Structures are given as C-alpha cells and as structure tokens.
PDB file of C-alpha atoms in Angstrom:
ATOM      1  CA  UNK A   1      -9.445 -20.132 -14.788  1.00  0.00           C
ATOM      2  CA  UNK A   2      -6.074 -18.647 -13.832  1.00  0.00           C
ATOM      3  CA  UNK A   3      -3.785 -17.349 -16.059  1.00  0.00           C
ATOM      4  CA  UNK A   4      -0.151 -18.994 -17.253  1.00  0.00           C
ATOM      5  CA  UNK A   5       2.484 -16.787 -15.852  1.00  0.00           C
ATOM      6  CA  UNK A   6       6.151 -17.644 -15.677  1.00  0.00           C
ATOM      7  CA  UNK A   7       7.824 -17.951 -12.413  1.00  0.00           C
ATOM      8  CA  UNK A   8      11.213 -15.526 -11.321  1.00  0.00           C
ATOM      9  CA  UNK A   9      12.244 -17.098  -8.409  1.00  0.00           C
ATOM     10  CA  UNK A  10      14.168 -14.509  -6.007  1.00  0.00           C
ATOM     11  CA  UNK A  11      16.297 -15.612  -3.450  1.00  0.00           C
ATOM     12  CA  UNK A  12      17.126 -11.997  -2.115  1.00  0.00           C
ATOM     13  CA  UNK A  13      14.820  -9.170  -1.896  1.00  0.00           C
ATOM     14  CA  UNK A  14      15.027  -6.684  -4.649  1.00  0.00           C
ATOM     15  CA  UNK A  15      16.969  -3.100  -3.866  1.00  0.00           C
ATOM     16  CA  UNK A  16      14.233  -0.127  -3.209  1.00  0.00           C
ATOM     17  CA  UNK A  17      17.337   1.967  -3.454  1.00  0.00           C
ATOM     18  CA  UNK A  18      18.515   0.830  -7.494  1.00  0.00           C
ATOM     19  CA  UNK A  19      15.363   0.398  -8.355  1.00  0.00           C
ATOM     20  CA  UNK A  20      14.183   3.227  -8.100  1.00  0.00           C
ATOM     21  CA  UNK A  21      16.655   5.287 -10.215  1.00  0.00           C
ATOM     22  CA  UNK A  22      15.625   2.636 -12.730  1.00  0.00           C
ATOM     23  CA  UNK A  23      12.174   3.625 -12.452  1.00  0.00           C
ATOM     24  CA  UNK A  24      12.990   7.203 -13.026  1.00  0.00           C
ATOM     25  CA  UNK A  25      15.493   6.719 -15.533  1.00  0.00           C
ATOM     26  CA  UNK A  26      13.593   4.702 -17.844  1.00  0.00           C
ATOM     27  CA  UNK A  27      12.534   6.090 -20.969  1.00  0.00           C
ATOM     28  CA  UNK A  28      12.203   2.589 -23.450  1.00  0.00           C
ATOM     29  CA  UNK A  29       9.185   1.344 -25.158  1.00  0.00           C
ATOM     30  CA  UNK A  30       6.406   0.186 -23.455  1.00  0.00           C
ATOM     31  CA  UNK A  31       4.171  -2.786 -23.741  1.00  0.00           C
ATOM     32  CA  UNK A  32       0.468  -2.872 -24.193  1.00  0.00           C
ATOM     33  CA  UNK A  33       0.008  -5.688 -21.844  1.00  0.00           C
ATOM     34  CA  UNK A  34       0.969  -6.026 -17.989  1.00  0.00           C
ATOM     35  CA  UNK A  35       3.737  -8.694 -17.915  1.00  0.00           C
ATOM     36  CA  UNK A  36       2.522 -12.509 -17.664  1.00  0.00           C
ATOM     37  CA  UNK A  37       5.468 -12.901 -15.244  1.00  0.00           C
ATOM     38  CA  UNK A  38       4.923 -13.230 -10.842  1.00  0.00           C
ATOM     39  CA  UNK A  39       8.079 -12.653  -8.707  1.00  0.00           C
ATOM     40  CA  UNK A  40       7.992 -15.245  -5.963  1.00  0.00           C
ATOM     41  CA  UNK A  41      10.505 -14.899  -2.679  1.00  0.00           C
ATOM     42  CA  UNK A  42      10.400 -18.454  -1.194  1.00  0.00           C
ATOM     43  CA  UNK A  43      11.795 -18.273   2.410  1.00  0.00           C
ATOM     44  CA  UNK A  44      10.998 -14.565   4.117  1.00  0.00           C
ATOM     45  CA  UNK A  45      11.835 -14.167   7.440  1.00  0.00           C
ATOM     46  CA  UNK A  46      10.980 -11.318  10.105  1.00  0.00           C
ATOM     47  CA  UNK A  47      13.437  -9.215  11.515  1.00  0.00           C
ATOM     48  CA  UNK A  48      11.993  -8.660  14.761  1.00  0.00           C
ATOM     49  CA  UNK A  49      13.736  -5.386  15.216  1.00  0.00           C
ATOM     50  CA  UNK A  50      12.359  -4.038  12.012  1.00  0.00           C
ATOM     51  CA  UNK A  51       9.258  -5.557  12.997  1.00  0.00           C
ATOM     52  CA  UNK A  52       8.963  -3.854  15.880  1.00  0.00           C
ATOM     53  CA  UNK A  53      10.482  -0.391  14.475  1.00  0.00           C
ATOM     54  CA  UNK A  54       7.264  -0.618  11.989  1.00  0.00           C
ATOM     55  CA  UNK A  55       5.165  -1.004  15.082  1.00  0.00           C
ATOM     56  CA  UNK A  56       6.366   2.147  16.687  1.00  0.00           C
ATOM     57  CA  UNK A  57       5.840   4.117  13.603  1.00  0.00           C
ATOM     58  CA  UNK A  58       2.197   3.114  12.658  1.00  0.00           C
ATOM     59  CA  UNK A  59       1.014   3.233  16.477  1.00  0.00           C
ATOM     60  CA  UNK A  60       0.583  -1.001  16.679  1.00  0.00           C
ATOM     61  CA  UNK A  61       1.565  -2.219  20.209  1.00  0.00           C
ATOM     62  CA  UNK A  62       5.011  -4.831  20.763  1.00  0.00           C
ATOM     63  CA  UNK A  63       4.085  -8.485  20.521  1.00  0.00           C
ATOM     64  CA  UNK A  64       5.416 -11.523  17.813  1.00  0.00           C
ATOM     65  CA  UNK A  65       1.378 -11.156  15.436  1.00  0.00           C
ATOM     66  CA  UNK A  66       2.609  -9.548  12.262  1.00  0.00           C
ATOM     67  CA  UNK A  67       0.107  -6.755  11.643  1.00  0.00           C
ATOM     68  CA  UNK A  68      -1.344  -7.169   8.240  1.00  0.00           C
ATOM     69  CA  UNK A  69      -0.416  -4.020   6.699  1.00  0.00           C
ATOM     70  CA  UNK A  70       3.152  -5.393   7.243  1.00  0.00           C
ATOM     71  CA  UNK A  71       3.288  -8.074   5.182  1.00  0.00           C
ATOM     72  CA  UNK A  72       2.104  -5.167   2.237  1.00  0.00           C
ATOM     73  CA  UNK A  73       5.355  -3.744   3.030  1.00  0.00           C
ATOM     74  CA  UNK A  74       7.510  -7.127   3.043  1.00  0.00           C
ATOM     75  CA  UNK A  75       5.745  -8.060  -0.645  1.00  0.00           C
ATOM     76  CA  UNK A  76       6.262  -4.067  -1.980  1.00  0.00           C
ATOM     77  CA  UNK A  77      10.055  -4.635  -2.871  1.00  0.00           C
ATOM     78  CA  UNK A  78       8.926  -7.441  -5.356  1.00  0.00           C
ATOM     79  CA  UNK A  79       5.512  -5.365  -6.463  1.00  0.00           C
ATOM     80  CA  UNK A  80       8.646  -2.624  -7.800  1.00  0.00           C
ATOM     81  CA  UNK A  81      10.466  -5.366  -9.162  1.00  0.00           C
ATOM     82  CA  UNK A  82       7.571  -6.303 -11.281  1.00  0.00           C
ATOM     83  CA  UNK A  83       6.803  -3.003 -12.085  1.00  0.00           C
ATOM     84  CA  UNK A  84       9.771  -1.859 -13.311  1.00  0.00           C
ATOM     85  CA  UNK A  85       9.885  -4.409 -16.133  1.00  0.00           C
ATOM     86  CA  UNK A  86      11.306  -4.018 -19.584  1.00  0.00           C
ATOM     87  CA  UNK A  87       8.161  -3.886 -21.468  1.00  0.00           C
ATOM     88  CA  UNK A  88       5.843  -2.568 -18.214  1.00  0.00           C
ATOM     89  CA  UNK A  89       2.503  -0.735 -20.050  1.00  0.00           C
ATOM     90  CA  UNK A  90       3.837   2.054 -17.044  1.00  0.00           C
ATOM     91  CA  UNK A  91       6.713   4.293 -16.049  1.00  0.00           C
ATOM     92  CA  UNK A  92       6.524   4.440 -12.140  1.00  0.00           C
ATOM     93  CA  UNK A  93       6.783   7.704 -11.263  1.00  0.00           C
ATOM     94  CA  UNK A  94       3.766   9.347 -12.015  1.00  0.00           C
ATOM     95  CA  UNK A  95       1.087   5.551 -10.823  1.00  0.00           C
ATOM     96  CA  UNK A  96      -1.340   6.527  -8.099  1.00  0.00           C
ATOM     97  CA  UNK A  97      -1.966   4.137  -5.452  1.00  0.00           C
ATOM     98  CA  UNK A  98      -5.597   4.704  -5.403  1.00  0.00           C
ATOM     99  CA  UNK A  99      -6.751   1.653  -3.590  1.00  0.00           C
ATOM    100  CA  UNK A 100      -5.827  -1.292  -1.709  1.00  0.00           C
ATOM    101  CA  UNK A 101      -7.467  -4.311   0.012  1.00  0.00           C
ATOM    102  CA  UNK A 102      -6.039  -6.613   2.928  1.00  0.00           C
ATOM    103  CA  UNK A 103      -7.085 -10.206   3.476  1.00  0.00           C
ATOM    104  CA  UNK A 104      -5.791 -11.987   7.070  1.00  0.00           C
ATOM    105  CA  UNK A 105      -6.702 -15.464   7.142  1.00  0.00           C
ATOM    106  CA  UNK A 106      -5.004 -15.631  10.131  1.00  0.00           C
ATOM    107  CA  UNK A 107      -2.573 -14.097  12.188  1.00  0.00           C
ATOM    108  CA  UNK A 108       0.770 -14.479  10.954  1.00  0.00           C
ATOM    109  CA  UNK A 109       3.514 -14.962  13.656  1.00  0.00           C
ATOM    110  CA  UNK A 110       7.048 -13.288  13.514  1.00  0.00           C
ATOM    111  CA  UNK A 111       9.204 -17.049  13.563  1.00  0.00           C
ATOM    112  CA  UNK A 112       7.392 -18.333  10.961  1.00  0.00           C
ATOM    113  CA  UNK A 113       8.611 -17.875   7.061  1.00  0.00           C
ATOM    114  CA  UNK A 114       6.901 -17.418   4.397  1.00  0.00           C
ATOM    115  CA  UNK A 115       6.672 -17.448   0.892  1.00  0.00           C
ATOM    116  CA  UNK A 116       5.309 -14.556  -0.705  1.00  0.00           C
ATOM    117  CA  UNK A 117       4.289 -14.191  -4.513  1.00  0.00           C
ATOM    118  CA  UNK A 118       3.175 -11.173  -7.190  1.00  0.00           C
ATOM    119  CA  UNK A 119       1.603  -9.985  -9.977  1.00  0.00           C
ATOM    120  CA  UNK A 120      -0.413  -7.890 -11.912  1.00  0.00           C
ATOM    121  CA  UNK A 121      -3.371  -8.069 -13.813  1.00  0.00           C
ATOM    122  CA  UNK A 122      -7.128  -6.687 -14.715  1.00  0.00           C
ATOM    123  CA  UNK A 123      -5.679  -4.049 -16.975  1.00  0.00           C
ATOM    124  CA  UNK A 124      -8.767  -1.829 -17.729  1.00  0.00           C
ATOM    125  CA  UNK A 125     -10.138   1.876 -17.598  1.00  0.00           C
ATOM    126  CA  UNK A 126     -10.993   4.347 -15.518  1.00  0.00           C
ATOM    127  CA  UNK A 127     -12.435   7.665 -15.843  1.00  0.00           C
ATOM    128  CA  UNK A 128      -9.622   9.450 -15.172  1.00  0.00           C
ATOM    129  CA  UNK A 129      -7.024   7.133 -17.294  1.00  0.00           C
ATOM    130  CA  UNK A 130      -6.163   3.648 -16.834  1.00  0.00           C
ATOM    131  CA  UNK A 131      -5.707   1.266 -14.149  1.00  0.00           C
ATOM    132  CA  UNK A 132      -4.386  -2.146 -13.257  1.00  0.00           C
ATOM    133  CA  UNK A 133      -4.393  -4.354  -9.741  1.00  0.00           C
ATOM    134  CA  UNK A 134      -1.047  -5.726  -8.009  1.00  0.00           C
ATOM    135  CA  UNK A 135      -1.509  -8.568  -6.098  1.00  0.00           C
ATOM    136  CA  UNK A 136      -0.033 -10.483  -3.339  1.00  0.00           C
ATOM    137  CA  UNK A 137       0.047 -13.542  -1.303  1.00  0.00           C
ATOM    138  CA  UNK A 138       1.522 -14.771   1.603  1.00  0.00           C
ATOM    139  CA  UNK A 139       1.702 -19.212   2.391  1.00  0.00           C
ATOM    140  CA  UNK A 140       3.040 -20.942   5.095  1.00  0.00           C
ATOM    141  CA  UNK A 141       4.134 -24.267   3.927  1.00  0.00           C
ATOM    142  CA  UNK A 142       0.254 -24.709   1.761  1.00  0.00           C
ATOM    143  CA  UNK A 143      -1.555 -22.535   3.095  1.00  0.00           C
ATOM    144  CA  UNK A 144      -2.434 -18.995   2.181  1.00  0.00           C
ATOM    145  CA  UNK A 145      -2.627 -16.368   5.157  1.00  0.00           C
ATOM    146  CA  UNK A 146      -2.796 -13.488   3.861  1.00  0.00           C
ATOM    147  CA  UNK A 147      -3.835 -11.576   0.341  1.00  0.00           C
ATOM    148  CA  UNK A 148      -3.017  -8.147  -0.864  1.00  0.00           C
ATOM    149  CA  UNK A 149      -4.553  -6.126  -3.874  1.00  0.00           C
ATOM    150  CA  UNK A 150      -2.930  -2.712  -4.579  1.00  0.00           C
ATOM    151  CA  UNK A 151      -5.230  -0.748  -7.375  1.00  0.00           C
ATOM    152  CA  UNK A 152      -2.984   1.468  -9.048  1.00  0.00           C
ATOM    153  CA  UNK A 153      -4.015   4.462 -11.628  1.00  0.00           C
ATOM    154  CA  UNK A 154      -2.153   5.995 -14.375  1.00  0.00           C
ATOM    155  CA  UNK A 155      -4.212   9.417 -14.949  1.00  0.00           C
ATOM    156  CA  UNK A 156      -4.375  10.864 -18.693  1.00  0.00           C
ATOM    157  CA  UNK A 157      -7.485  13.150 -17.679  1.00  0.00           C
ATOM    158  CA  UNK A 158      -7.706  15.937 -14.991  1.00  0.00           C
ATOM    159  CA  UNK A 159     -11.385  15.592 -15.017  1.00  0.00           C
ATOM    160  CA  UNK A 160     -13.240  13.178 -12.709  1.00  0.00           C
ATOM    161  CA  UNK A 161     -17.561  11.705 -13.280  1.00  0.00           C
ATOM    162  CA  UNK A 162     -17.601  11.266 -10.037  1.00  0.00           C
ATOM    163  CA  UNK A 163     -20.239  13.724  -6.985  1.00  0.00           C
ATOM    164  CA  UNK A 164     -18.542  15.498  -4.883  1.00  0.00           C
ATOM    165  CA  UNK A 165     -18.190  13.469  -1.237  1.00  0.00           C
ATOM    166  CA  UNK A 166     -20.775  13.968   0.732  1.00  0.00           C
ATOM    167  CA  UNK A 167     -20.186  15.297   4.377  1.00  0.00           C
ATOM    168  CA  UNK A 168     -18.806  12.495   6.785  1.00  0.00           C
ATOM    169  CA  UNK A 169     -21.055  13.642   9.881  1.00  0.00           C
ATOM    170  CA  UNK A 170     -19.787  10.579  12.508  1.00  0.00           C
ATOM    171  CA  UNK A 171     -18.213  12.344  15.309  1.00  0.00           C
ATOM    172  CA  UNK A 172     -14.560  12.679  15.491  1.00  0.00           C
ATOM    173  CA  UNK A 173     -12.631   9.153  17.126  1.00  0.00           C
ATOM    174  CA  UNK A 174      -8.893  10.715  17.560  1.00  0.00           C
ATOM    175  CA  UNK A 175      -7.330  14.095  15.924  1.00  0.00           C
ATOM    176  CA  UNK A 176      -4.090  12.553  14.801  1.00  0.00           C
ATOM    177  CA  UNK A 177      -1.238  15.504  14.698  1.00  0.00           C
ATOM    178  CA  UNK A 178       1.005  14.278  11.284  1.00  0.00           C
ATOM    179  CA  UNK A 179       4.871  15.265  11.947  1.00  0.00           C
ATOM    180  CA  UNK A 180       6.618  16.932   9.130  1.00  0.00           C
ATOM    181  CA  UNK A 181       9.237  13.940   9.493  1.00  0.00           C
ATOM    182  CA  UNK A 182       6.561  11.418   9.395  1.00  0.00           C
ATOM    183  CA  UNK A 183       7.313  10.397   5.419  1.00  0.00           C
ATOM    184  CA  UNK A 184      10.958   9.518   6.102  1.00  0.00           C
ATOM    185  CA  UNK A 185      10.177   7.817   9.343  1.00  0.00           C
ATOM    186  CA  UNK A 186       8.158   5.574   7.597  1.00  0.00           C
ATOM    187  CA  UNK A 187      10.043   5.198   4.248  1.00  0.00           C
ATOM    188  CA  UNK A 188      12.957   4.192   7.191  1.00  0.00           C
ATOM    189  CA  UNK A 189      10.882   1.311   8.358  1.00  0.00           C
ATOM    190  CA  UNK A 190       9.031  -0.043   5.155  1.00  0.00           C
ATOM    191  CA  UNK A 191      12.383   1.082   2.800  1.00  0.00           C
ATOM    192  CA  UNK A 192       9.735   3.097   0.461  1.00  0.00           C
ATOM    193  CA  UNK A 193      12.009   5.837  -0.115  1.00  0.00           C
ATOM    194  CA  UNK A 194      10.088   7.684  -2.587  1.00  0.00           C
ATOM    195  CA  UNK A 195      10.614  11.207  -3.064  1.00  0.00           C
ATOM    196  CA  UNK A 196       7.028  12.756  -3.345  1.00  0.00           C
ATOM    197  CA  UNK A 197       6.732  11.425   0.960  1.00  0.00           C
ATOM    198  CA  UNK A 198      10.287  12.532   1.956  1.00  0.00           C
ATOM    199  CA  UNK A 199      10.852  16.436   1.542  1.00  0.00           C
ATOM    200  CA  UNK A 200       9.167  19.645   0.646  1.00  0.00           C
ATOM    201  CA  UNK A 201      11.676  19.935  -2.470  1.00  0.00           C
ATOM    202  CA  UNK A 202      11.657  16.919  -3.685  1.00  0.00           C
ATOM    203  CA  UNK A 203       8.092  16.422  -3.259  1.00  0.00           C
ATOM    204  CA  UNK A 204       7.485  20.122  -5.426  1.00  0.00           C
ATOM    205  CA  UNK A 205       9.421  17.888  -8.337  1.00  0.00           C
ATOM    206  CA  UNK A 206       6.688  15.619  -8.558  1.00  0.00           C
ATOM    207  CA  UNK A 207       3.881  18.740  -8.334  1.00  0.00           C
ATOM    208  CA  UNK A 208       2.854  18.551  -4.425  1.00  0.00           C
ATOM    209  CA  UNK A 209       3.272  21.536  -2.444  1.00  0.00           C
ATOM    210  CA  UNK A 210       5.175  19.508   0.321  1.00  0.00           C
ATOM    211  CA  UNK A 211       5.690  16.497   1.346  1.00  0.00           C
ATOM    212  CA  UNK A 212       2.836  13.997   1.470  1.00  0.00           C
ATOM    213  CA  UNK A 213       2.321  10.596   4.099  1.00  0.00           C
ATOM    214  CA  UNK A 214       2.855   7.383   2.595  1.00  0.00           C
ATOM    215  CA  UNK A 215      -1.520   6.532   2.156  1.00  0.00           C
ATOM    216  CA  UNK A 216       0.264   3.182   3.408  1.00  0.00           C
ATOM    217  CA  UNK A 217       1.192   4.352   6.889  1.00  0.00           C
ATOM    218  CA  UNK A 218      -2.484   6.058   6.611  1.00  0.00           C
ATOM    219  CA  UNK A 219      -3.602   2.983   6.352  1.00  0.00           C
ATOM    220  CA  UNK A 220      -2.128   0.870   9.447  1.00  0.00           C
ATOM    221  CA  UNK A 221      -2.120   4.014  11.218  1.00  0.00           C
ATOM    222  CA  UNK A 222      -6.393   3.477  11.180  1.00  0.00           C
ATOM    223  CA  UNK A 223      -5.574  -0.193  10.961  1.00  0.00           C
ATOM    224  CA  UNK A 224      -3.719  -0.191  14.526  1.00  0.00           C
ATOM    225  CA  UNK A 225      -6.830   1.795  15.669  1.00  0.00           C
ATOM    226  CA  UNK A 226      -9.103  -0.965  15.753  1.00  0.00           C
ATOM    227  CA  UNK A 227      -6.470  -3.344  17.914  1.00  0.00           C
ATOM    228  CA  UNK A 228      -8.085  -5.710  20.492  1.00  0.00           C
ATOM    229  CA  UNK A 229     -10.942  -5.092  18.751  1.00  0.00           C
ATOM    230  CA  UNK A 230     -10.839  -7.461  15.191  1.00  0.00           C
ATOM    231  CA  UNK A 231     -11.292 -11.541  14.668  1.00  0.00           C
ATOM    232  CA  UNK A 232      -8.119 -13.198  13.496  1.00  0.00           C
ATOM    233  CA  UNK A 233      -9.693 -13.258  10.000  1.00  0.00           C
ATOM    234  CA  UNK A 234     -11.048 -10.060   8.034  1.00  0.00           C
ATOM    235  CA  UNK A 235     -10.297  -7.881   5.019  1.00  0.00           C
ATOM    236  CA  UNK A 236      -9.900  -4.460   5.364  1.00  0.00           C
ATOM    237  CA  UNK A 237     -10.476  -2.218   2.402  1.00  0.00           C
ATOM    238  CA  UNK A 238      -9.544   1.232   2.007  1.00  0.00           C
ATOM    239  CA  UNK A 239      -9.221   4.262  -0.937  1.00  0.00           C
ATOM    240  CA  UNK A 240      -6.886   6.667  -0.632  1.00  0.00           C
ATOM    241  CA  UNK A 241      -8.504  10.446  -1.849  1.00  0.00           C
ATOM    242  CA  UNK A 242      -6.887  14.136  -1.248  1.00  0.00           C
ATOM    243  CA  UNK A 243      -3.257  13.505   0.021  1.00  0.00           C
ATOM    244  CA  UNK A 244      -2.036  14.416   3.559  1.00  0.00           C
ATOM    245  CA  UNK A 245       0.394  16.468   3.195  1.00  0.00           C
ATOM    246  CA  UNK A 246       3.239  17.006   5.736  1.00  0.00           C
ATOM    247  CA  UNK A 247       2.670  18.757   8.565  1.00  0.00           C
ATOM    248  CA  UNK A 248      -0.944  18.459   9.013  1.00  0.00           C
ATOM    249  CA  UNK A 249      -3.646  17.576  11.691  1.00  0.00           C
ATOM    250  CA  UNK A 250      -6.209  14.938  10.354  1.00  0.00           C
ATOM    251  CA  UNK A 251      -9.269  13.245  12.209  1.00  0.00           C
ATOM    252  CA  UNK A 252     -10.325   9.766  12.728  1.00  0.00           C
ATOM    253  CA  UNK A 253     -13.663   8.411  11.881  1.00  0.00           C
ATOM    254  CA  UNK A 254     -14.869   5.115  12.485  1.00  0.00           C
ATOM    255  CA  UNK A 255     -18.410   3.878  12.967  1.00  0.00           C
ATOM    256  CA  UNK A 256     -19.776  -0.214  13.613  1.00  0.00           C
ATOM    257  CA  UNK A 257     -21.476  -1.029  10.479  1.00  0.00           C
ATOM    258  CA  UNK A 258     -23.255  -4.530   9.548  1.00  0.00           C
ATOM    259  CA  UNK A 259     -20.065  -6.412   9.056  1.00  0.00           C
ATOM    260  CA  UNK A 260     -18.099  -4.667  11.206  1.00  0.00           C
ATOM    261  CA  UNK A 261     -16.321  -1.415  11.060  1.00  0.00           C
ATOM    262  CA  UNK A 262     -16.480   1.753   8.604  1.00  0.00           C
ATOM    263  CA  UNK A 263     -13.790   4.115   9.053  1.00  0.00           C
ATOM    264  CA  UNK A 264     -12.377   7.607   7.603  1.00  0.00           C
ATOM    265  CA  UNK A 265      -9.284   9.858   7.339  1.00  0.00           C
ATOM    266  CA  UNK A 266     -10.660  13.628   6.710  1.00  0.00           C
ATOM    267  CA  UNK A 267      -9.522  17.464   7.055  1.00  0.00           C
ATOM    268  CA  UNK A 268     -10.962  20.788   6.501  1.00  0.00           C
ATOM    269  CA  UNK A 269      -9.371  20.104   2.436  1.00  0.00           C
ATOM    270  CA  UNK A 270     -12.105  17.205   2.317  1.00  0.00           C
ATOM    271  CA  UNK A 271     -11.697  13.181   2.852  1.00  0.00           C
ATOM    272  CA  UNK A 272      -7.475  11.595   2.760  1.00  0.00           C
ATOM    273  CA  UNK A 273      -9.328   8.044   2.839  1.00  0.00           C
ATOM    274  CA  UNK A 274     -12.242   5.593   3.556  1.00  0.00           C
ATOM    275  CA  UNK A 275     -12.439   2.291   4.590  1.00  0.00           C
ATOM    276  CA  UNK A 276     -14.304  -0.380   5.329  1.00  0.00           C
ATOM    277  CA  UNK A 277     -13.301  -3.769   8.080  1.00  0.00           C
ATOM    278  CA  UNK A 278     -14.767  -7.178   7.378  1.00  0.00           C
ATOM    279  CA  UNK A 279     -15.476  -9.708   9.345  1.00  0.00           C
TER     280      UNK A 279
END
C-alpha cells in the first residue's frame, strides 16, 4: 500500500543556484522522518540546445531521443528542493550519492512534454550511517516512461564491514582521460554546481584533495559507451565507489551477462563505479 503524501505542484524549475546556498546555511532543527511530500512539475519541455550540450559533454550522439540519464537531471532540482525541506532529517552538504538505478520503459523524445514527480522514502540503517532513497518518475500522458531511484548516505562512521573489492580481470574496453575542467563542463549542462566538482580549492573545503567528477557524469558516460546496443526498455543500476579525481585517467570495462551487461570504471586507486544493464 502506497504512503499518502502531500503533493506540491511547481510551475517552474527550482533554482539550484538558490537552493545550494540555502542548504549550506541551513542549521535549523532536523526531523526524525523523511517528509511525507512529493514535488511535481506538471509540464516539462526539453530545450533542444541544452540537450545537445549535455550529449556533447557526456559522449552521446546527436538526436531527438533523450538519454536515460538526461531525465535524471531534469528531475534533480525537484530532489534538491525536497532535501532542503524544513525539518528534512539531514543537511544536504555531506550527503553521499552511493547508488542510482534508472529504468527506461520506452524511449522518450525531446518533443514530448513530461510530468515529473519526486519523493523520498526508505530511511534505513547502513554500515556507515543512515541511507534513504529519492524516487523520480516521468510520465507522458498517463504512461510511466521513466523511473529513477537515487540512494543517499549520511555517514556517521568511517568504518566499513564490507570485504575489499576483488580485482576486475576483465580487459579494459577503453581508457578515459578525464580533464580538470570536466566538473565545470558537466555543471554547466546539468545545473549541478556543487562546489566539490568545480575547483580544487572549493573541493578541499569538503575534504577532497582536488575536484571530483559528478557520479552521474560517470554513469552517463558509461551508458553512452553502449549506444546502439541497447533495447528500447532497460534498467541501468550503478553503485558509486571511489570518487574520480580531476584530472585523471580511468579504465572502462564491460562484459556481457546472462541478462544484459556488467561494467565498471576503475583506476590504480580501485573501482570508481560498478554497474549492470538488465534488458
């Protein structure tokens, strides 16, 4: 049985440029539960120039079909608005995006108006703290065409009870050289100007030695590597591991599985991302 949530309809996209400073300066009391609210954008129309810029940064070809990861960035401002709700259990700064699952039920064209809705649930324990899921859904008319789930972690412990990752013996499919400006380039096409991705100085304020790549850029670039080999409906599920420091060189590896594909992004430091595509 679905939880009853209060629907808050938005007729413009929330400004991440305003929400990030609000989140950074928010020190008020925190609730103990996720808010029973969902944010809805009733009519989202894709800007084709913005889509072309996103495709260029992430490695997709040109075309009228939206990459499955593109709908995530359309829904992301609603997710940030939700996570900056008064009384949200956790402050946005310090949350770690540890996993993302996207299901494309059918290809979505740039000319199709979508209804987006976002909500959070499943607050639960994690070996390093507490985690929760942010759900996003896109519909065209009455048809659900796309679903996404982002799992976020609030760390309360630096320990880990998991075993070290075993070496990946799959031969590399490609070597990616990730430039120092990638964080700023992806921020420009996604709207996600989180300071940990932009410059060495701002990343160091949050404990990183230099800027790190957006996890959703890494996922998108992996998905772009499968262009022309995917069916119209699929699920792509990833777990984010070590951050990709900028600049760096990383290896992309992929192999067929019984249900689709398995893939990873690794470097000498270890795995940065592991994932699977299920048809």
